PDB file of C-alpha atoms in Angstrom:
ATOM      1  CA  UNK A  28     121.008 113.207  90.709  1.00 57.00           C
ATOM      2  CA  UNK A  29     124.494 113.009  92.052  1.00 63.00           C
ATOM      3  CA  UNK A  30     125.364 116.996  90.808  1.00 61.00           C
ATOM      4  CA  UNK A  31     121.917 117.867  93.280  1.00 60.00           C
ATOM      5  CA  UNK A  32     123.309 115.451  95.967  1.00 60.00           C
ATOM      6  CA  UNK A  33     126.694 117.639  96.217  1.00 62.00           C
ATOM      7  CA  UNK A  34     124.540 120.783  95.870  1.00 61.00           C
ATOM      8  CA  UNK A  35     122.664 120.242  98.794  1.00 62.00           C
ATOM      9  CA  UNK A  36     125.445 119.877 101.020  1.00 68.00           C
ATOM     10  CA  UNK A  37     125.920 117.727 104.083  1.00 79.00           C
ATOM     11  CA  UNK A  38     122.092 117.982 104.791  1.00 81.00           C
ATOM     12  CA  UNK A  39     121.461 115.783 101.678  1.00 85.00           C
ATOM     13  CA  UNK A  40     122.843 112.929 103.075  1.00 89.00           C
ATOM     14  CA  UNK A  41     120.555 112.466 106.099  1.00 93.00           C
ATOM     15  CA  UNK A  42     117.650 112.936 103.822  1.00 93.00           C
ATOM     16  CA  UNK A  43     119.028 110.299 101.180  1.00 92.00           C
ATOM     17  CA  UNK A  44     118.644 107.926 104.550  1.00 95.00           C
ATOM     18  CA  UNK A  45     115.036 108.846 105.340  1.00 96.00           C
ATOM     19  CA  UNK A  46     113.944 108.709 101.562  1.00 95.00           C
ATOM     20  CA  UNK A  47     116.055 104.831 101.524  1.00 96.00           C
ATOM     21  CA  UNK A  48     113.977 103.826 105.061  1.00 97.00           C
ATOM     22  CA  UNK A  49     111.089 105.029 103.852  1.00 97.00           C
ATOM     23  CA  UNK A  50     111.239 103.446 100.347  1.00 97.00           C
ATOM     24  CA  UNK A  51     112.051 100.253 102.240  1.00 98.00           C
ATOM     25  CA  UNK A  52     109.518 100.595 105.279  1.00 98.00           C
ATOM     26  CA  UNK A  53     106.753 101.635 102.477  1.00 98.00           C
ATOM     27  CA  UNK A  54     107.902  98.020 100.762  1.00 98.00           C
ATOM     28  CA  UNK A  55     107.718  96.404 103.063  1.00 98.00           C
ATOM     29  CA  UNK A  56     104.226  97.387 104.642  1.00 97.00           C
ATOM     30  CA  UNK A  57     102.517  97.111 100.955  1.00 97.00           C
ATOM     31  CA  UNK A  58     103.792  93.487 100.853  1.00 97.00           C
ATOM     32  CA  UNK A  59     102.102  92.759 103.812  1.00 97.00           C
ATOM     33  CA  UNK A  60      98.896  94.678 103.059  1.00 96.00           C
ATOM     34  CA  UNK A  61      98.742  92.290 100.198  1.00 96.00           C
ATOM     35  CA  UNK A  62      99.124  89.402 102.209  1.00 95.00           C
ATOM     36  CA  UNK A  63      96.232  90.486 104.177  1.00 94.00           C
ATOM     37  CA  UNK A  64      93.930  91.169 101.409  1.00 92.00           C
ATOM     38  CA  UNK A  65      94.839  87.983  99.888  1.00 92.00           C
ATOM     39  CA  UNK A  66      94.429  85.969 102.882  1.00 89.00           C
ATOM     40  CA  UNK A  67      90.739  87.620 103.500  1.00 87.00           C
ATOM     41  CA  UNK A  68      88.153  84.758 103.718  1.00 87.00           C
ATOM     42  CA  UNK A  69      84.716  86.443 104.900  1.00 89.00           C
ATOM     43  CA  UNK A  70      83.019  83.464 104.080  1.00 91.00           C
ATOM     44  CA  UNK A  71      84.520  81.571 106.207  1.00 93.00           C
ATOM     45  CA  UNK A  72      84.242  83.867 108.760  1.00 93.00           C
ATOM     46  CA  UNK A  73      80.382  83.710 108.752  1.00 93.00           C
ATOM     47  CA  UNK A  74      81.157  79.911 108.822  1.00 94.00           C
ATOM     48  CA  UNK A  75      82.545  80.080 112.074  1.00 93.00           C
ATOM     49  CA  UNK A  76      80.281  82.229 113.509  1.00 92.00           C
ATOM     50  CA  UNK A  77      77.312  79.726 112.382  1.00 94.00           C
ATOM     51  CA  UNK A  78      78.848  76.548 113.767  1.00 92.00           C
ATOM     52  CA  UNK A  79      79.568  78.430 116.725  1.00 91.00           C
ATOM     53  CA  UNK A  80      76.054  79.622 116.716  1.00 90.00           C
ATOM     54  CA  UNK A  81      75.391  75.630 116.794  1.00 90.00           C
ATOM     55  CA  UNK A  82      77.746  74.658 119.079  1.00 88.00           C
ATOM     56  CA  UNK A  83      79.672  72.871 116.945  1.00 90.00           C
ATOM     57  CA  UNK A  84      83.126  74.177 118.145  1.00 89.00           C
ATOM     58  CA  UNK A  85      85.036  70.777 117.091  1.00 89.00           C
ATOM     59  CA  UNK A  86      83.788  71.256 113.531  1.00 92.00           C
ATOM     60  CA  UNK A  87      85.134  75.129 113.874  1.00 91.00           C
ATOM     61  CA  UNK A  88      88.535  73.839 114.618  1.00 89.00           C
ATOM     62  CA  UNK A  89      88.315  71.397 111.424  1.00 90.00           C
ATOM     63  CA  UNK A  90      86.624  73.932 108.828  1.00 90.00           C
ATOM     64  CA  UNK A  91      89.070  76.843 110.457  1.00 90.00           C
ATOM     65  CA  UNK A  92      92.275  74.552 109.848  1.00 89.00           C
ATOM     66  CA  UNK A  93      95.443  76.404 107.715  1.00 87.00           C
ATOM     67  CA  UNK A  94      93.253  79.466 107.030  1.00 90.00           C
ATOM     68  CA  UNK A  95      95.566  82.681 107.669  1.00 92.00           C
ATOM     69  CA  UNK A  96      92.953  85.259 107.945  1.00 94.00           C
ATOM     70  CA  UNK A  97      93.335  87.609 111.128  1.00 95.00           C
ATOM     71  CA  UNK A  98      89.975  87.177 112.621  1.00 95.00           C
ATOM     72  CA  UNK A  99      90.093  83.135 112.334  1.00 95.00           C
ATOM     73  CA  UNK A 100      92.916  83.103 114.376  1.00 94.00           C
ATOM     74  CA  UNK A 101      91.635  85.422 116.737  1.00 95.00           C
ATOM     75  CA  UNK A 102      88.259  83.796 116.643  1.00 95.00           C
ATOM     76  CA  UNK A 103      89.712  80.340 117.543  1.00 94.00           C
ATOM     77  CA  UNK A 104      91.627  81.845 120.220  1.00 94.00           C
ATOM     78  CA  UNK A 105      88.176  82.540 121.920  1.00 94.00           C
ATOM     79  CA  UNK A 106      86.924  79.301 121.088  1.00 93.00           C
ATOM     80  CA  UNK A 107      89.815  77.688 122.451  1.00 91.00           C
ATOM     81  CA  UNK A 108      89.651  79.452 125.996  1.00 91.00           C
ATOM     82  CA  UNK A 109      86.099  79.636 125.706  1.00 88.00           C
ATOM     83  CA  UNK A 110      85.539  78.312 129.159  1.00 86.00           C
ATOM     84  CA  UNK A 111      87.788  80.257 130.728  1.00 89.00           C
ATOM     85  CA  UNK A 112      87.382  83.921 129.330  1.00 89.00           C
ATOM     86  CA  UNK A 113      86.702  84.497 125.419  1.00 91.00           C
ATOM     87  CA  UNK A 114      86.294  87.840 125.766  1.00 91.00           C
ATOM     88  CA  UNK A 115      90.153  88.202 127.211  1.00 94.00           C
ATOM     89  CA  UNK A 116      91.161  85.476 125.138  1.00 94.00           C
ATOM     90  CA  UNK A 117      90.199  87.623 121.915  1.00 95.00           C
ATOM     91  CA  UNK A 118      91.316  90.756 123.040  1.00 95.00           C
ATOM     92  CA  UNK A 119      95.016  89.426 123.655  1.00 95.00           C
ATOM     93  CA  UNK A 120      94.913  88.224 119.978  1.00 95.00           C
ATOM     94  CA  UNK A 121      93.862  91.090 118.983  1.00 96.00           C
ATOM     95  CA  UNK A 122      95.970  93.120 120.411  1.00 96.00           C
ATOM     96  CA  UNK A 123      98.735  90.543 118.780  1.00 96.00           C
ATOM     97  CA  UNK A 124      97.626  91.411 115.217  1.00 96.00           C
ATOM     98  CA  UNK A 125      96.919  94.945 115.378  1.00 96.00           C
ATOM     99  CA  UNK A 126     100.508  95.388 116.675  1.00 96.00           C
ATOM    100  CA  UNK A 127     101.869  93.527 113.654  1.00 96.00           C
ATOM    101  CA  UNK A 128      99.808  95.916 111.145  1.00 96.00           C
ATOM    102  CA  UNK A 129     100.791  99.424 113.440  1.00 96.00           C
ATOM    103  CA  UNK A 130     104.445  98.159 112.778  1.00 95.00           C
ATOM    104  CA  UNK A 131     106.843 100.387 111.582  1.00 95.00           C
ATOM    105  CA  UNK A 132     104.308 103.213 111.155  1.00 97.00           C
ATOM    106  CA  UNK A 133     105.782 105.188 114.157  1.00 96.00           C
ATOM    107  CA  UNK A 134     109.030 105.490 111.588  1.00 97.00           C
ATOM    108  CA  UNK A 135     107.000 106.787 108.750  1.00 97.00           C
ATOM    109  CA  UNK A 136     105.288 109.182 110.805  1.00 97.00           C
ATOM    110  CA  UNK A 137     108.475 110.567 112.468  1.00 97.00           C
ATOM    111  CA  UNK A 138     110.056 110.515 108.651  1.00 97.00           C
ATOM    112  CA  UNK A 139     107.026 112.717 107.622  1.00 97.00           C
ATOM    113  CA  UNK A 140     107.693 115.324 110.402  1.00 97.00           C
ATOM    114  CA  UNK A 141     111.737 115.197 110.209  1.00 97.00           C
ATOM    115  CA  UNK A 142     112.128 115.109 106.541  1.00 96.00           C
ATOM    116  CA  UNK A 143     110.882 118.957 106.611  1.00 95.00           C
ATOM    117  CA  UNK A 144     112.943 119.598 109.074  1.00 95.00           C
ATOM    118  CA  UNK A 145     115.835 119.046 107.819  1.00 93.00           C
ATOM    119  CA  UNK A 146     115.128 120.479 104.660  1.00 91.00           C
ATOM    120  CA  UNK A 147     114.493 124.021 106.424  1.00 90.00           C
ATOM    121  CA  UNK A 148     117.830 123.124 108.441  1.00 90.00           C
ATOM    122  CA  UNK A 149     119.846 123.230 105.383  1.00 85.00           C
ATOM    123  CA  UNK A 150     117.577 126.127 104.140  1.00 84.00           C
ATOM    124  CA  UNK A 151     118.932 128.020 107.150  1.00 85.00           C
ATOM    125  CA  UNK A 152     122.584 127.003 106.462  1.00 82.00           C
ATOM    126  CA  UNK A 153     122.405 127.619 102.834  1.00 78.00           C
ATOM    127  CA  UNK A 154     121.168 131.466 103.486  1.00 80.00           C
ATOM    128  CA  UNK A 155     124.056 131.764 105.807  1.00 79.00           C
ATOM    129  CA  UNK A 156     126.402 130.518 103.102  1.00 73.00           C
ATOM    130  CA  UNK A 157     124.694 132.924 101.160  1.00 74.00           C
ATOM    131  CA  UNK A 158     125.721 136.028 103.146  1.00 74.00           C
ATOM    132  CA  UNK A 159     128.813 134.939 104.514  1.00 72.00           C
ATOM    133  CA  UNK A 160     129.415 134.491 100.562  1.00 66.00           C
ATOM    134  CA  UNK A 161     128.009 138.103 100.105  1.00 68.00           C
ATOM    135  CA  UNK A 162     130.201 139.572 102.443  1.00 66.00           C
ATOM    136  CA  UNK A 163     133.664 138.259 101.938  1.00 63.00           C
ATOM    137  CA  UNK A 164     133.404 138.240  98.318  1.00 59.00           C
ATOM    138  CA  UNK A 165     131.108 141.486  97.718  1.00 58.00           C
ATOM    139  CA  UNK A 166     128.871 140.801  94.474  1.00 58.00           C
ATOM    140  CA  UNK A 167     131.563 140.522  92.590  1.00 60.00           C
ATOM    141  CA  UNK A 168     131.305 136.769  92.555  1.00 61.00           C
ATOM    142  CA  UNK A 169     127.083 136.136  91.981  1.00 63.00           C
ATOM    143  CA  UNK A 170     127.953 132.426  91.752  1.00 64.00           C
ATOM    144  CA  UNK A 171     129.450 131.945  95.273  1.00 60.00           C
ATOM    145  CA  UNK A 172     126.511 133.463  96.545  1.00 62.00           C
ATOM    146  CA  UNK A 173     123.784 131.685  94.766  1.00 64.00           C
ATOM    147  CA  UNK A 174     125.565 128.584  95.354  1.00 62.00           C
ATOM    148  CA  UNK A 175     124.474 128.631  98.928  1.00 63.00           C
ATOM    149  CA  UNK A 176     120.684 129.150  97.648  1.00 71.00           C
ATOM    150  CA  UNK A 177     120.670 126.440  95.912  1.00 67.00           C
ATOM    151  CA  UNK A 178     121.698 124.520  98.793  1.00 67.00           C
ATOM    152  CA  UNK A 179     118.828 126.004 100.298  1.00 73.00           C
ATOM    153  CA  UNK A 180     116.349 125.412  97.938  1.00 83.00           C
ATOM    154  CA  UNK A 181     117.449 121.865  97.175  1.00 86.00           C
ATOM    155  CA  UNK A 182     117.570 120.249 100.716  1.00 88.00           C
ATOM    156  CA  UNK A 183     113.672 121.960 101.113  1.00 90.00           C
ATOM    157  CA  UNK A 184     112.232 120.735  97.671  1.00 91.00           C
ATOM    158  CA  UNK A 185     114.178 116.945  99.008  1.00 92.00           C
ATOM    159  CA  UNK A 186     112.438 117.591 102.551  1.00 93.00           C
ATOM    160  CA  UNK A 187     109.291 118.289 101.094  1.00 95.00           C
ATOM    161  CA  UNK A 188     109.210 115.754  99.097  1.00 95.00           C
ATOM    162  CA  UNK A 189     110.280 112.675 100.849  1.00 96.00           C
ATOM    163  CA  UNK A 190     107.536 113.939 103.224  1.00 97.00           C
ATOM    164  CA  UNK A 191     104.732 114.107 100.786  1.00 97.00           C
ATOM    165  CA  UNK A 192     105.382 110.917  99.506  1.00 96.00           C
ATOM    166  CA  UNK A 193     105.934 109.392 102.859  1.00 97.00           C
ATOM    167  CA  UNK A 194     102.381 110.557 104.373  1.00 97.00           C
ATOM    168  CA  UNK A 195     100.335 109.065 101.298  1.00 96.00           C
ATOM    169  CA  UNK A 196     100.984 105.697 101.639  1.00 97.00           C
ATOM    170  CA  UNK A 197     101.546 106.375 105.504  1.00 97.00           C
ATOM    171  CA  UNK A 198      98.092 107.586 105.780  1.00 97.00           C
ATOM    172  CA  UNK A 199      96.708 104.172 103.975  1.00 97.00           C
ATOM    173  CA  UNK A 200      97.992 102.165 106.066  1.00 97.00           C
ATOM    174  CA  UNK A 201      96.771 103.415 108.950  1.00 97.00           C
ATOM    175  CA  UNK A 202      93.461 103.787 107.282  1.00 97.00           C
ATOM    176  CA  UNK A 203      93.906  99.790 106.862  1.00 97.00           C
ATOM    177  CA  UNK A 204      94.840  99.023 110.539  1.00 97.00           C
ATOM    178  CA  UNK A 205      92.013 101.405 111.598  1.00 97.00           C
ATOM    179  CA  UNK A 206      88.953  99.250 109.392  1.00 96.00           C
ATOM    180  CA  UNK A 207      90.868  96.065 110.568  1.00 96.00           C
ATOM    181  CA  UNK A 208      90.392  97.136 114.027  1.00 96.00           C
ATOM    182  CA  UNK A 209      86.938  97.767 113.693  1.00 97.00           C
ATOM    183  CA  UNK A 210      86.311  94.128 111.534  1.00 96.00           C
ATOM    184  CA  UNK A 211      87.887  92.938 114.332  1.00 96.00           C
ATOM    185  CA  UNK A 212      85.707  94.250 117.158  1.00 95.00           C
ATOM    186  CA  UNK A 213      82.982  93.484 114.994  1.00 95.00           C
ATOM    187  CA  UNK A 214      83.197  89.740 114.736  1.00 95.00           C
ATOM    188  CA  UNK A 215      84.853  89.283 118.016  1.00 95.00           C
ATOM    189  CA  UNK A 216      81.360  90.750 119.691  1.00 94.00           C
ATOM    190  CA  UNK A 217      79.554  89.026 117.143  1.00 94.00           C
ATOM    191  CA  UNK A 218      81.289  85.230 118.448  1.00 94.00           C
ATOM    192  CA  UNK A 219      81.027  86.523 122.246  1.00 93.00           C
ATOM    193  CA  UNK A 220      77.124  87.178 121.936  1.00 92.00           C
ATOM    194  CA  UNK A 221      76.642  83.904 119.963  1.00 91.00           C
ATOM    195  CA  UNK A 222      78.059  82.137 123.181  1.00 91.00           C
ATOM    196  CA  UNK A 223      76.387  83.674 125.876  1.00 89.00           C
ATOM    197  CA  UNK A 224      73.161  83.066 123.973  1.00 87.00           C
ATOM    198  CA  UNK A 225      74.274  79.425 124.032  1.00 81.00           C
ATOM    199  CA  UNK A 226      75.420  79.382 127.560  1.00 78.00           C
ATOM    200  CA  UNK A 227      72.481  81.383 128.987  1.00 81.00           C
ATOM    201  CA  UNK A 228      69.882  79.344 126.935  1.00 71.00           C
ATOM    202  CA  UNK A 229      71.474  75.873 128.079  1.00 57.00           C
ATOM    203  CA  UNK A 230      71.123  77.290 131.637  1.00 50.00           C
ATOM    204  CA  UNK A 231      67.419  78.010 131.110  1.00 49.00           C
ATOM    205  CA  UNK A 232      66.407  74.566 129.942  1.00 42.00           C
ATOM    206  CA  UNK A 233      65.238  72.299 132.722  1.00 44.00           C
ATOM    207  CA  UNK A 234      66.736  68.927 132.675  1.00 43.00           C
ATOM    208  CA  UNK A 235      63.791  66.835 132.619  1.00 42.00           C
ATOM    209  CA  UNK A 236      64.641  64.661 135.718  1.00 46.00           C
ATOM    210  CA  UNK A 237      64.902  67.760 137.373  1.00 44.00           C
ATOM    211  CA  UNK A 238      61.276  68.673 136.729  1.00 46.00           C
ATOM    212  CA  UNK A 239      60.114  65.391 138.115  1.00 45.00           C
ATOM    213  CA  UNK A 240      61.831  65.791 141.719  1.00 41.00           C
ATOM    214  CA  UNK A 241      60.579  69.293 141.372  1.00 45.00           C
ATOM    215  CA  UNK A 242      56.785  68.004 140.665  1.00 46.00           C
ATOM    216  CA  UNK A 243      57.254  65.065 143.307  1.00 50.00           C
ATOM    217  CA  UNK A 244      58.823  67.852 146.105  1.00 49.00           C
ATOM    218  CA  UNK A 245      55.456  69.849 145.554  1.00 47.00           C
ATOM    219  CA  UNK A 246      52.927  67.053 145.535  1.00 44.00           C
TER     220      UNK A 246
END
């Protein structure tokens, strides 16, 4: 490892720090993936949703209490501001936890498209070795010259590489985020047409004092 390091020249060494943030960033991301997954409670998800479907919005806040699913807590934060503007209410949490899983992922992605980079970079510099090799030297010395296209070949093949293995996991996550999002949206429209059924359906039922003044105004 460290003979391929010195054969690759200066070049190596940013690459060696994209493959260590990546490694890292790629930690990092599955660790919280995991969270996620193990925080998932769909059940009581639907459990909200039917209490809320009752009304029963103190009992939400009881049964929804230390869960740390995403959608509960964006859930209650419509419930909460519920007579103000759920909708907007949801959407800013929202917003809140699809930031958290999109984090870091504008690193990976610009790791996927510099990593090649720089391994054509030292492929360039490595040719020129090459030839400047080739003509002080003649081909009297072979080595000096394919010295340089090593350089060349190594930085690519490290390029390469920490891209590949950068955009797999890369793409996953995003792939996450992106069914998140639409669990999200989901269950967010799901709460916000449970309460206007409940708010337009209260507004339709005739109080039935009201009926009486109504009857005694007509007779």
């Amino acid at each position: 490892m460290i003979h391929l390091l010195k054969s690759g020249g200066l070049l190596m060494l940013p690459l060696v720090l994209c493959s260590f943030v990546s490694l890292t960033l790629i930690i990092e991301r599955s660790i919280f993936w995991l969270r996620i997954r193990r925080d998932k409670d769909r059940d009581l998800v639907y459990r909200v949703l039917d209490l809320a479907d009752q009304g029963l919005w103190d009992e939400i806040r009881l049964a929804a209490r230390g869960s740390r699913n995403f959608i509960i807590r964006i859930l209650i934060n419509g419930i909460l501001h519920r007579d103000y503007s759920m909708a907007m209410a949801m959407e800013s949490a929202a917003s809140d936890e699809l930031r958290k899983m999109r984090r870091f992922m504008g690193v990976l992605e610009t790791i996927i498209t510099v990593a090649p980079l720089l391994g054509i970079l030292g492929t360039v510099v490595g040719i020129i070795h090459s030839f400047d090799m080739l003509g002080a030297k003649g081909i009297g010395d072979p080595q000096a010259v394919t010295g340089g296209i090593a350089q060349a070949l190594i930085t690519t093949a490290a390029g390469l590489s920490i891209s590949i293995l950068t955009l797999l996991p890369c793409n996953y996550f995003n792939a996450c985020a992106e069914a998140s999002a639409l669990a999200i949206e989901k269950y967010a429209t799901s709460l916000e047409i449970t309460y206007e059924k409940r708010a337009n359906g209260n507004r339709d039922v005739q109080h039935p004092e009201e009926g009486k003044l109504a009857a005694g105004g007509r007779g």
